[in-house]
Amino acid sequence: MRRPVRRLLGVPVCALTAALLLAGCGGGSGDGGEERTAASKSAAPTARPMTLEAMGKAVGCTTAPQEAGKTLDFRQGVCKSAHAQFVLLTFDTAEGQRDWLDTAMIYGGVYLVGDRWVLSADPRSEMEKLRGELGGKIEESPYGASPAAS
């Protein structure tokens, strides 16, 4: 049995807030249901595991990601590129990643999800562009934007 609430308790509050804030900042039209389904099912390159530093380089951050949190099973960092602000997460296990995403989805947001990594960007268009380069799939909460973004 998964215990996403238990995982949430290990997340620094400010780190989770930052991730959810950035995740909910992407705009959308309508309910996005068809868009989510199409984006999740369309083909993309296979997304390999990465470190925070490798993710920062891949997304074009102007400086190394500033680590915003480390728990037993994931690291979180934030950085900026010329085009976007990013929240980057790397996970030790796929199960830990899924537990984190299940919990984050309760609060809303949009995420680019790869093999044991997740990123969120403001604006959302950056995640869509990076999906072609990094692989992975875009996952969007059925609850819409995060409450803090409203």
Tab-separated table of C-alpha atoms in Angstrom:
chain	number	residue	atom	x	y	z
A	1	MET	CA	0.000	0.000	0.000
A	2	ARG	CA	1.358	3.412	-0.923
A	3	ARG	CA	1.438	6.138	1.633
A	4	PRO	CA	1.791	9.430	-0.256
A	5	VAL	CA	0.975	11.514	2.810
A	6	ARG	CA	3.883	9.934	4.596
A	7	ARG	CA	6.187	10.935	1.727
A	8	LEU	CA	4.810	14.476	1.811
A	9	LEU	CA	5.808	14.843	5.452
A	10	GLY	CA	9.453	14.357	4.441
A	11	VAL	CA	9.280	17.179	1.898
A	12	PRO	CA	10.424	20.597	3.081
A	13	VAL	CA	7.332	22.797	3.010
A	14	CYS	CA	9.018	25.636	1.141
A	15	ALA	CA	10.415	23.223	-1.457
A	16	LEU	CA	7.036	21.629	-2.122
A	17	THR	CA	5.405	25.050	-2.263
A	18	ALA	CA	7.941	26.249	-4.841
A	19	ALA	CA	7.433	23.151	-6.964
A	20	LEU	CA	3.684	23.419	-6.859
A	21	LEU	CA	3.722	27.159	-7.518
A	22	LEU	CA	5.814	26.776	-10.645
A	23	ALA	CA	3.880	23.718	-11.768
A	24	GLY	CA	0.591	25.543	-11.598
A	25	CYS	CA	1.754	28.622	-13.489
A	26	GLY	CA	1.347	27.131	-16.964
A	27	GLY	CA	-1.807	28.286	-18.693
A	28	GLY	CA	-4.266	26.061	-20.426
A	29	SER	CA	-7.495	26.314	-22.324
A	30	GLY	CA	-10.705	24.623	-21.327
A	31	ASP	CA	-10.483	21.591	-19.134
A	32	GLY	CA	-7.446	20.269	-21.032
A	33	GLY	CA	-8.640	16.659	-20.855
A	34	GLU	CA	-8.080	15.941	-24.545
A	35	GLU	CA	-4.764	17.779	-24.498
A	36	ARG	CA	-3.532	15.774	-21.478
A	37	THR	CA	-4.482	12.484	-23.084
A	38	ALA	CA	-2.819	13.320	-26.401
A	39	ALA	CA	0.344	14.652	-24.743
A	40	SER	CA	0.670	11.632	-22.459
A	41	LYS	CA	0.249	9.082	-25.236
A	42	SER	CA	2.256	10.625	-28.078
A	43	ALA	CA	5.729	9.280	-28.796
A	44	ALA	CA	8.842	10.876	-27.311
A	45	PRO	CA	12.478	9.879	-26.843
A	46	THR	CA	13.215	7.559	-23.938
A	47	ALA	CA	14.036	9.653	-20.865
A	48	ARG	CA	17.122	8.403	-19.007
A	49	PRO	CA	17.917	9.064	-15.316
A	50	MET	CA	19.815	12.319	-14.734
A	51	THR	CA	21.416	14.265	-11.908
A	52	LEU	CA	20.219	17.762	-10.932
A	53	GLU	CA	23.364	19.198	-12.482
A	54	ALA	CA	22.832	17.335	-15.776
A	55	MET	CA	19.197	18.442	-15.837
A	56	GLY	CA	20.241	22.047	-15.256
A	57	LYS	CA	22.618	21.911	-18.223
A	58	ALA	CA	20.028	20.149	-20.393
A	59	VAL	CA	17.386	22.816	-19.785
A	60	GLY	CA	19.848	25.672	-20.284
A	61	CYS	CA	20.075	27.049	-16.746
A	62	THR	CA	22.377	30.046	-16.528
A	63	THR	CA	23.825	28.780	-13.221
A	64	ALA	CA	23.982	25.391	-11.523
A	65	PRO	CA	20.664	24.424	-9.912
A	66	GLN	CA	20.369	25.699	-6.363
A	67	GLU	CA	19.520	22.701	-4.215
A	68	ALA	CA	16.222	23.384	-2.470
A	69	GLY	CA	15.849	20.111	-0.619
A	70	LYS	CA	17.209	16.615	-0.113
A	71	THR	CA	15.289	13.779	1.446
A	72	LEU	CA	16.054	10.111	1.727
A	73	ASP	CA	14.775	9.381	-1.767
A	74	PHE	CA	14.928	12.580	-3.849
A	75	ARG	CA	16.795	15.837	-4.476
A	76	GLN	CA	15.141	19.064	-5.544
A	77	GLY	CA	16.693	22.123	-7.139
A	78	VAL	CA	15.625	25.369	-8.770
A	79	CYS	CA	17.222	27.341	-11.590
A	80	LYS	CA	16.513	29.819	-14.383
A	81	SER	CA	17.320	29.879	-18.058
A	82	ALA	CA	16.900	32.784	-20.440
A	83	HIS	CA	13.353	31.561	-21.144
A	84	ALA	CA	11.979	29.955	-17.970
A	85	GLN	CA	12.162	29.165	-14.277
A	86	PHE	CA	12.526	25.484	-13.398
A	87	VAL	CA	11.945	23.178	-10.474
A	88	LEU	CA	14.016	20.023	-10.989
A	89	LEU	CA	13.676	16.778	-9.034
A	90	THR	CA	15.661	13.545	-9.187
A	91	PHE	CA	14.566	10.353	-7.442
A	92	ASP	CA	16.434	7.326	-6.137
A	93	THR	CA	13.590	4.976	-7.071
A	94	ALA	CA	10.707	4.900	-9.544
A	95	GLU	CA	8.352	4.109	-6.656
A	96	GLY	CA	9.480	7.215	-4.773
A	97	GLN	CA	8.930	9.281	-7.908
A	98	ARG	CA	5.406	7.923	-8.404
A	99	ASP	CA	4.541	8.533	-4.733
A	100	TRP	CA	5.774	12.133	-5.001
A	101	LEU	CA	3.803	12.730	-8.214
A	102	ASP	CA	0.630	11.193	-6.761
A	103	THR	CA	0.875	13.575	-3.817
A	104	ALA	CA	1.798	16.619	-5.936
A	105	MET	CA	-1.134	15.981	-8.285
A	106	ILE	CA	-3.530	16.609	-5.404
A	107	TYR	CA	-2.372	20.236	-5.434
A	108	GLY	CA	-2.563	20.659	-9.210
A	109	GLY	CA	0.183	21.361	-11.689
A	110	VAL	CA	1.900	20.205	-14.841
A	111	TYR	CA	5.091	18.114	-14.902
A	112	LEU	CA	7.520	16.686	-17.446
A	113	VAL	CA	8.245	13.205	-16.126
A	114	GLY	CA	11.228	11.061	-17.116
A	115	ASP	CA	13.032	8.041	-15.709
A	116	ARG	CA	13.435	8.978	-12.029
A	117	TRP	CA	13.308	12.738	-12.732
A	118	VAL	CA	10.609	15.390	-12.901
A	119	LEU	CA	10.725	18.995	-13.965
A	120	SER	CA	8.231	21.785	-13.959
A	121	ALA	CA	8.642	25.098	-15.744
A	122	ASP	CA	7.018	28.465	-16.018
A	123	PRO	CA	5.992	28.867	-18.817
A	124	ARG	CA	4.573	25.434	-19.691
A	125	SER	CA	5.694	25.828	-23.311
A	126	GLU	CA	9.274	25.228	-22.139
A	127	MET	CA	8.305	21.765	-20.826
A	128	GLU	CA	6.657	20.972	-24.147
A	129	LYS	CA	9.795	22.062	-26.040
A	130	LEU	CA	12.106	20.118	-23.715
A	131	ARG	CA	9.998	16.992	-24.022
A	132	GLY	CA	11.288	16.598	-27.571
A	133	GLU	CA	14.901	16.899	-26.372
A	134	LEU	CA	14.831	15.089	-23.013
A	135	GLY	CA	12.038	12.597	-23.567
A	136	GLY	CA	9.508	11.775	-20.922
A	137	LYS	CA	5.839	12.609	-20.852
A	138	ILE	CA	3.817	15.557	-19.666
A	139	GLU	CA	1.522	14.771	-16.761
A	140	GLU	CA	-1.137	17.229	-15.649
A	141	SER	CA	-3.213	17.113	-12.519
A	142	PRO	CA	-6.896	16.397	-13.041
A	143	TYR	CA	-7.470	19.134	-10.448
A	144	GLY	CA	-6.095	21.923	-12.663
A	145	ALA	CA	-3.639	24.601	-11.590
A	146	SER	CA	-2.235	24.663	-8.092
A	147	PRO	CA	-4.281	26.698	-5.581
A	148	ALA	CA	-1.374	29.098	-5.062
A	149	ALA	CA	-1.360	29.967	-8.766
A	150	SER	CA	-5.009	31.048	-8.782
